[in-house]
mmCIF file of C-alpha atoms in Angstrom:
data_model
loop_
_atom_site.group_PDB
_atom_site.id
_atom_site.type_symbol
_atom_site.label_atom_id
_atom_site.label_comp_id
_atom_site.label_asym_id
_atom_site.label_seq_id
_atom_site.Cartn_x
_atom_site.Cartn_y
_atom_site.Cartn_z
ATOM 1 C CA MET A 289 165.703 -34.347 70.576
ATOM 2 C CA LYS A 290 167.980 -33.099 73.111
ATOM 3 C CA THR A 291 166.858 -31.166 75.757
ATOM 4 C CA GLU A 292 169.607 -28.149 76.375
ATOM 5 C CA GLN A 293 170.183 -25.154 78.405
ATOM 6 C CA ILE A 294 167.748 -22.458 77.890
ATOM 7 C CA LYS A 295 170.094 -19.692 75.513
ATOM 8 C CA TYR A 296 169.238 -17.005 73.459
ATOM 9 C CA ASN A 297 170.068 -14.751 70.642
ATOM 10 C CA ALA A 298 171.620 -11.426 72.232
ATOM 11 C CA GLU A 299 169.836 -9.857 69.300
ATOM 12 C CA ILE A 300 167.174 -10.129 66.991
ATOM 13 C CA GLU A 301 168.090 -10.081 63.563
ATOM 14 C CA ASP A 302 166.369 -7.103 61.442
ATOM 15 C CA GLY A 303 163.916 -7.842 59.399
ATOM 16 C CA GLN A 304 163.072 -11.102 61.396
ATOM 17 C CA LYS A 305 159.302 -11.410 61.870
ATOM 18 C CA ILE A 306 156.814 -13.966 63.498
ATOM 19 C CA ARG A 307 154.642 -15.659 60.830
ATOM 20 C CA ALA A 308 152.130 -17.202 63.467
ATOM 21 C CA PHE A 309 149.955 -20.128 63.114
ATOM 22 C CA VAL A 310 147.526 -20.230 66.489
ATOM 23 C CA CYS A 311 145.703 -22.812 68.050
ATOM 24 C CA GLY A 312 143.756 -22.053 70.980
ATOM 25 C CA HIS A 313 143.378 -17.943 70.436
ATOM 26 C CA THR A 314 139.791 -17.869 72.099
ATOM 27 C CA GLY A 315 140.663 -18.925 75.353
ATOM 28 C CA ALA A 316 142.381 -16.325 78.146
ATOM 29 C CA THR A 317 145.787 -17.157 77.179
ATOM 30 C CA GLY A 318 145.366 -17.493 73.586
ATOM 31 C CA LYS A 319 143.205 -13.925 73.286
ATOM 32 C CA ALA A 320 146.377 -12.892 75.280
ATOM 33 C CA LEU A 321 148.431 -13.630 72.455
ATOM 34 C CA LEU A 322 146.611 -12.909 69.329
ATOM 35 C CA ASP A 323 146.662 -9.540 71.084
ATOM 36 C CA THR A 324 150.565 -9.290 71.657
ATOM 37 C CA LEU A 325 150.896 -10.493 68.066
ATOM 38 C CA MET A 326 148.496 -8.338 66.291
ATOM 39 C CA THR A 327 150.009 -5.174 68.045
ATOM 40 C CA SER A 328 153.558 -6.570 67.870
ATOM 41 C CA PRO A 329 156.276 -5.166 65.095
ATOM 42 C CA TYR A 330 157.748 -8.545 65.026
ATOM 43 C CA CYS A 331 155.285 -10.334 63.816
ATOM 44 C CA GLU A 332 153.916 -10.217 60.351
ATOM 45 C CA SER A 333 151.131 -12.338 60.403
ATOM 46 C CA VAL A 334 148.154 -14.678 62.239
ATOM 47 C CA VAL A 335 146.626 -17.412 60.751
ATOM 48 C CA ALA A 336 144.720 -19.048 63.696
ATOM 49 C CA VAL A 337 142.269 -22.226 64.033
ATOM 50 C CA GLY A 338 139.907 -22.847 66.498
ATOM 51 C CA ARG A 339 135.991 -23.594 66.710
ATOM 52 C CA ARG A 340 134.961 -20.157 66.782
ATOM 53 C CA GLU A 341 136.151 -16.629 65.408
ATOM 54 C CA ASN A 342 138.238 -14.025 68.069
ATOM 55 C CA ASN A 343 136.256 -11.011 67.650
ATOM 56 C CA ALA A 344 138.130 -8.922 68.776
ATOM 57 C CA HIS A 345 140.621 -9.000 66.064
ATOM 58 C CA LYS A 346 138.054 -9.760 63.150
ATOM 59 C CA GLY A 347 138.524 -8.343 59.558
ATOM 60 C CA SER A 348 142.108 -7.299 60.385
ATOM 61 C CA PRO A 349 144.076 -7.547 57.428
ATOM 62 C CA LYS A 350 146.893 -9.258 59.508
ATOM 63 C CA LEU A 351 144.570 -12.530 60.784
ATOM 64 C CA THR A 352 143.167 -14.774 59.445
ATOM 65 C CA GLN A 353 140.773 -17.266 61.003
ATOM 66 C CA HIS A 354 139.679 -20.662 60.196
ATOM 67 C CA ILE A 355 137.027 -22.191 61.460
ATOM 68 C CA VAL A 356 137.489 -26.428 62.638
ATOM 69 C CA PRO A 357 134.380 -27.331 64.000
ATOM 70 C CA ASN A 358 136.029 -30.638 65.425
ATOM 71 C CA MET A 359 139.622 -29.476 66.490
ATOM 72 C CA LEU A 360 140.261 -33.256 67.067
ATOM 73 C CA GLU A 361 140.304 -33.691 63.443
ATOM 74 C CA ILE A 362 142.240 -30.816 62.378
ATOM 75 C CA GLY A 363 144.752 -33.152 60.882
ATOM 76 C CA SER A 364 142.711 -33.912 58.632
ATOM 77 C CA SER A 365 142.620 -29.838 57.169
ATOM 78 C CA ASN A 366 144.437 -28.693 54.352
ATOM 79 C CA PRO A 367 147.923 -27.663 55.537
ATOM 80 C CA GLU A 368 147.981 -25.110 53.466
ATOM 81 C CA VAL A 369 146.117 -22.710 55.876
ATOM 82 C CA ALA A 370 149.356 -22.443 57.121
ATOM 83 C CA THR A 371 151.846 -21.721 54.232
ATOM 84 C CA GLY A 372 154.450 -19.583 55.068
ATOM 85 C CA CYS A 373 154.276 -19.950 58.640
ATOM 86 C CA ASN A 374 157.161 -20.014 61.123
ATOM 87 C CA ALA A 375 156.331 -20.519 64.438
ATOM 88 C CA ALA A 376 153.231 -21.863 65.903
ATOM 89 C CA PHE A 377 151.760 -21.494 69.137
ATOM 90 C CA CYS A 378 149.278 -24.276 71.188
ATOM 91 C CA CYS A 379 147.047 -22.502 73.746
ATOM 92 C CA ILE A 380 144.776 -25.412 74.009
ATOM 93 C CA GLY A 381 143.312 -25.956 77.870
ATOM 94 C CA THR A 382 141.111 -27.415 79.314
ATOM 95 C CA PRO A 383 139.440 -25.283 82.083
ATOM 96 C CA PHE A 384 140.606 -25.456 85.699
ATOM 97 C CA TYR A 385 137.667 -26.622 87.644
ATOM 98 C CA ASP A 386 137.555 -29.102 85.222
ATOM 99 C CA VAL A 387 141.312 -31.014 85.517
ATOM 100 C CA PHE A 388 140.804 -32.731 88.315
ATOM 101 C CA LYS A 389 136.933 -33.740 88.220
ATOM 102 C CA LYS A 390 137.340 -37.710 87.494
ATOM 103 C CA SER A 391 134.342 -37.676 85.224
ATOM 104 C CA LYS A 392 135.671 -35.029 83.182
ATOM 105 C CA ALA A 393 139.056 -36.876 82.784
ATOM 106 C CA ALA A 394 138.427 -38.548 79.307
ATOM 107 C CA GLU A 395 137.540 -35.412 78.090
ATOM 108 C CA TYR A 396 140.485 -33.819 79.923
ATOM 109 C CA ARG A 397 142.924 -35.925 77.751
ATOM 110 C CA SER A 398 140.731 -35.632 74.586
ATOM 111 C CA VAL A 399 141.451 -31.717 74.411
ATOM 112 C CA ASP A 400 144.859 -31.077 76.221
ATOM 113 C CA PHE A 401 146.423 -34.081 74.516
ATOM 114 C CA GLY A 402 144.473 -35.057 71.333
ATOM 115 C CA ILE A 403 143.768 -31.736 70.438
ATOM 116 C CA ALA A 404 147.421 -30.424 71.371
ATOM 117 C CA THR A 405 149.447 -33.427 69.626
ATOM 118 C CA GLU A 406 147.121 -33.115 66.398
ATOM 119 C CA PHE A 407 148.066 -29.542 65.744
ATOM 120 C CA ALA A 408 151.410 -30.148 66.468
ATOM 121 C CA LYS A 409 151.674 -33.110 63.818
ATOM 122 C CA PHE A 410 149.347 -30.569 61.534
ATOM 123 C CA ALA A 411 152.111 -27.535 62.383
ATOM 124 C CA TYR A 412 154.622 -30.066 61.033
ATOM 125 C CA ARG A 413 153.700 -30.625 57.762
ATOM 126 C CA ALA A 414 152.472 -26.918 57.238
ATOM 127 C CA GLY A 415 156.090 -26.847 57.257
ATOM 128 C CA VAL A 416 156.253 -25.196 60.632
ATOM 129 C CA GLN A 417 159.709 -24.924 61.879
ATOM 130 C CA PHE A 418 159.208 -23.493 66.064
ATOM 131 C CA PHE A 419 156.586 -24.967 68.011
ATOM 132 C CA ALA A 420 155.432 -23.866 71.690
ATOM 133 C CA VAL A 421 153.256 -25.090 73.854
ATOM 134 C CA ILE A 422 151.910 -24.615 77.250
ATOM 135 C CA THR A 423 152.013 -27.648 79.548
ATOM 136 C CA GLY A 424 152.308 -26.913 83.351
ATOM 137 C CA GLU A 425 154.379 -27.127 86.294
ATOM 138 C CA GLY A 426 155.910 -30.580 87.338
ATOM 139 C CA SER A 427 154.501 -31.944 83.459
ATOM 140 C CA ASP A 428 155.716 -35.952 83.802
ATOM 141 C CA SER A 429 154.059 -38.611 81.957
ATOM 142 C CA SER A 430 154.972 -41.408 84.580
ATOM 143 C CA SER A 431 153.615 -39.272 87.318
ATOM 144 C CA LYS A 432 150.341 -40.840 88.574
ATOM 145 C CA SER A 433 148.475 -37.954 88.735
ATOM 146 C CA ASN A 434 146.042 -37.382 85.535
ATOM 147 C CA MET A 435 146.942 -33.727 85.046
ATOM 148 C CA TYR A 436 150.990 -33.930 85.058
ATOM 149 C CA ARG A 437 150.998 -37.061 83.318
ATOM 150 C CA VAL A 438 148.701 -35.946 80.553
ATOM 151 C CA LYS A 439 150.682 -32.664 80.054
ATOM 152 C CA GLY A 440 153.917 -34.472 80.268
ATOM 153 C CA GLU A 441 152.530 -36.917 77.482
ATOM 154 C CA VAL A 442 151.868 -33.917 75.315
ATOM 155 C CA GLU A 443 155.605 -33.028 75.581
ATOM 156 C CA ASP A 444 156.683 -36.647 75.047
ATOM 157 C CA CYS A 445 155.127 -36.724 71.673
ATOM 158 C CA VAL A 446 156.162 -33.237 70.510
ATOM 159 C CA LYS A 447 160.186 -34.278 71.191
ATOM 160 C CA THR A 448 159.133 -37.029 68.500
ATOM 161 C CA ILE A 449 158.003 -34.591 65.796
ATOM 162 C CA GLU A 450 161.091 -33.313 63.939
ATOM 163 C CA PHE A 451 160.708 -28.967 64.295
ATOM 164 C CA GLU A 452 163.770 -26.900 64.057
ATOM 165 C CA ARG A 453 163.229 -25.761 68.094
ATOM 166 C CA VAL A 454 160.002 -26.291 70.779
ATOM 167 C CA ALA A 455 159.479 -24.321 73.158
ATOM 168 C CA PHE A 456 157.635 -26.010 76.834
ATOM 169 C CA LEU A 457 156.137 -23.825 78.797
ATOM 170 C CA ARG A 458 155.618 -25.046 82.348
ATOM 171 C CA PRO A 459 153.982 -22.202 84.534
ATOM 172 C CA GLY A 460 152.614 -22.743 88.050
ATOM 173 C CA LEU A 461 149.430 -21.199 89.003
ATOM 174 C CA LEU A 462 148.031 -18.628 85.684
ATOM 175 C CA ASN A 463 146.016 -15.739 86.257
ATOM 176 C CA ARG A 464 143.741 -14.990 83.541
ATOM 177 C CA GLY A 465 142.275 -12.237 84.693
ATOM 178 C CA ALA A 466 138.565 -11.427 83.412
ATOM 179 C CA ASP A 467 138.581 -14.938 82.141
ATOM 180 C CA ALA A 468 138.803 -16.515 85.516
ATOM 181 C CA THR A 469 136.551 -18.674 87.019
ATOM 182 C CA LEU A 470 135.538 -18.045 91.229
ATOM 183 C CA MET A 471 137.696 -20.989 91.745
ATOM 184 C CA GLU A 472 140.774 -19.519 90.338
ATOM 185 C CA ARG A 473 140.012 -15.981 91.693
ATOM 186 C CA ILE A 474 140.381 -18.167 94.943
ATOM 187 C CA ALA A 475 143.497 -19.975 94.351
ATOM 188 C CA SER A 476 145.138 -16.757 92.972
ATOM 189 C CA LEU A 477 143.725 -14.754 96.154
ATOM 190 C CA GLY A 478 141.686 -12.447 93.671
ATOM 191 C CA GLY A 479 144.127 -12.272 91.386
ATOM 192 C CA THR A 480 146.972 -11.079 93.225
ATOM 193 C CA ILE A 481 149.494 -13.918 92.522
ATOM 194 C CA GLY A 482 149.663 -16.548 89.736
ATOM 195 C CA LEU A 483 151.323 -15.980 86.458
ATOM 196 C CA PRO A 484 149.580 -13.069 84.205
ATOM 197 C CA VAL A 485 148.426 -14.946 80.783
ATOM 198 C CA SER A 486 150.086 -11.695 79.140
ATOM 199 C CA LYS A 487 153.391 -12.804 80.499
ATOM 200 C CA ILE A 488 152.934 -16.157 78.740
ATOM 201 C CA ALA A 489 151.920 -14.663 76.138
ATOM 202 C CA GLY A 490 155.346 -12.270 75.326
ATOM 203 C CA GLY A 491 157.273 -15.208 76.888
ATOM 204 C CA MET A 492 156.046 -16.913 73.705
ATOM 205 C CA ALA A 493 156.648 -14.247 71.276
ATOM 206 C CA TRP A 494 160.328 -13.728 72.242
ATOM 207 C CA MET A 495 161.207 -17.797 71.884
ATOM 208 C CA ALA A 496 159.633 -17.810 68.638
ATOM 209 C CA LEU A 497 161.923 -15.030 67.886
ATOM 210 C CA ALA A 498 165.071 -15.538 69.788
ATOM 211 C CA GLN A 499 165.492 -19.254 70.977
ATOM 212 C CA THR A 500 168.506 -20.867 69.846
ATOM 213 C CA VAL A 501 168.537 -24.508 71.509
ATOM 214 C CA SER A 502 166.210 -27.323 70.285
ATOM 215 C CA VAL A 503 164.273 -27.974 73.248
ATOM 216 C CA GLY A 504 163.519 -25.413 75.645
ATOM 217 C CA ILE A 505 161.553 -25.740 78.971
ATOM 218 C CA TYR A 506 160.575 -22.955 80.955
ATOM 219 C CA SER A 507 159.476 -22.024 84.088
ATOM 220 C CA SER A 508 157.297 -19.117 85.304
ATOM 221 C CA LYS A 509 160.256 -17.396 86.353
ATOM 222 C CA GLU A 510 161.871 -17.968 82.919
ATOM 223 C CA ILE A 511 158.583 -17.090 81.186
ATOM 224 C CA ARG A 512 158.595 -13.684 83.320
ATOM 225 C CA GLU A 513 162.088 -13.149 81.815
ATOM 226 C CA ALA A 514 161.157 -13.863 78.321
ATOM 227 C CA ALA A 515 158.598 -11.442 78.257
ATOM 228 C CA SER A 516 160.500 -8.653 79.953
ATOM 229 C CA MET A 517 162.878 -9.597 76.630
ATOM 230 C CA PHE A 518 160.022 -9.434 74.261
ATOM 231 C CA GLU A 519 158.898 -5.981 75.752
ATOM 232 C CA ASN A 520 162.494 -4.511 75.975
ATOM 233 C CA ALA A 521 162.694 -5.249 72.321
ATOM 234 C CA SER A 522 159.728 -4.337 70.968
ATOM 235 C CA GLY A 523 160.203 -0.728 73.011
ATOM 236 C CA MET A 524 163.855 -0.641 71.479
ATOM 237 C CA PHE A 525 162.090 -1.042 67.890
ATOM 238 C CA VAL A 526 159.381 1.712 68.305
ATOM 239 C CA LYS A 527 162.276 3.846 69.627
ATOM 240 C CA LYS A 528 164.678 2.882 66.424
ATOM 241 C CA GLN A 529 161.980 3.456 64.084
ATOM 242 C CA SER A 530 160.658 6.755 65.284
ATOM 243 C CA THR A 531 164.156 8.392 65.013
ATOM 244 C CA THR A 532 164.211 6.907 61.276
ATOM 245 C CA ILE A 533 161.468 8.755 60.128
#
């Protein structure tokens, strides 16, 4: 895959809908994404896989949840669970306070590389055309930093999978709101800085709908811009629907 300049469709086509396949829907970013997708007029359905259920939307006819006790073995699951899905979103991530612990290095790689890449391969076998994954600012497979190297290796692996479109989200510090750890609250000055996970969610949704390039790489600023486009489009959609009733 060749990385191209970020480019979007000027408008979303009538009837265009996301049929989402989500991994990591019980973490802070995954919960924000699920909230966004479940309330969006641009999302038709959501299939989510994880070790446990998201209780906030449990029972909704729009959401199907599949429990996978060992997410490292998701590749052996039946890809038919995602039949009809056209966009996959990987929100898997290790808690900030564990990322830099040498004692957690193997576990970090197992989760952030192992689960992320297995989910990508699984999504591709299920016929998904678009894949979005949160990596991070500074992701580079040649980095001496374990965190940046692992995230870079995720990107390298996903690029070898023949998705029609891929989005790599490279935010810096995240603001996980109520899910933030004490260390994260200190680093974000009490939540006054950092990219809110709700912006990650909106940005991912917009990329699924409107990204035209084969590979898009997004900084925090670009994620915010994509989220704003999604919010504007959603508002216009609701307004259009209200005027036709």
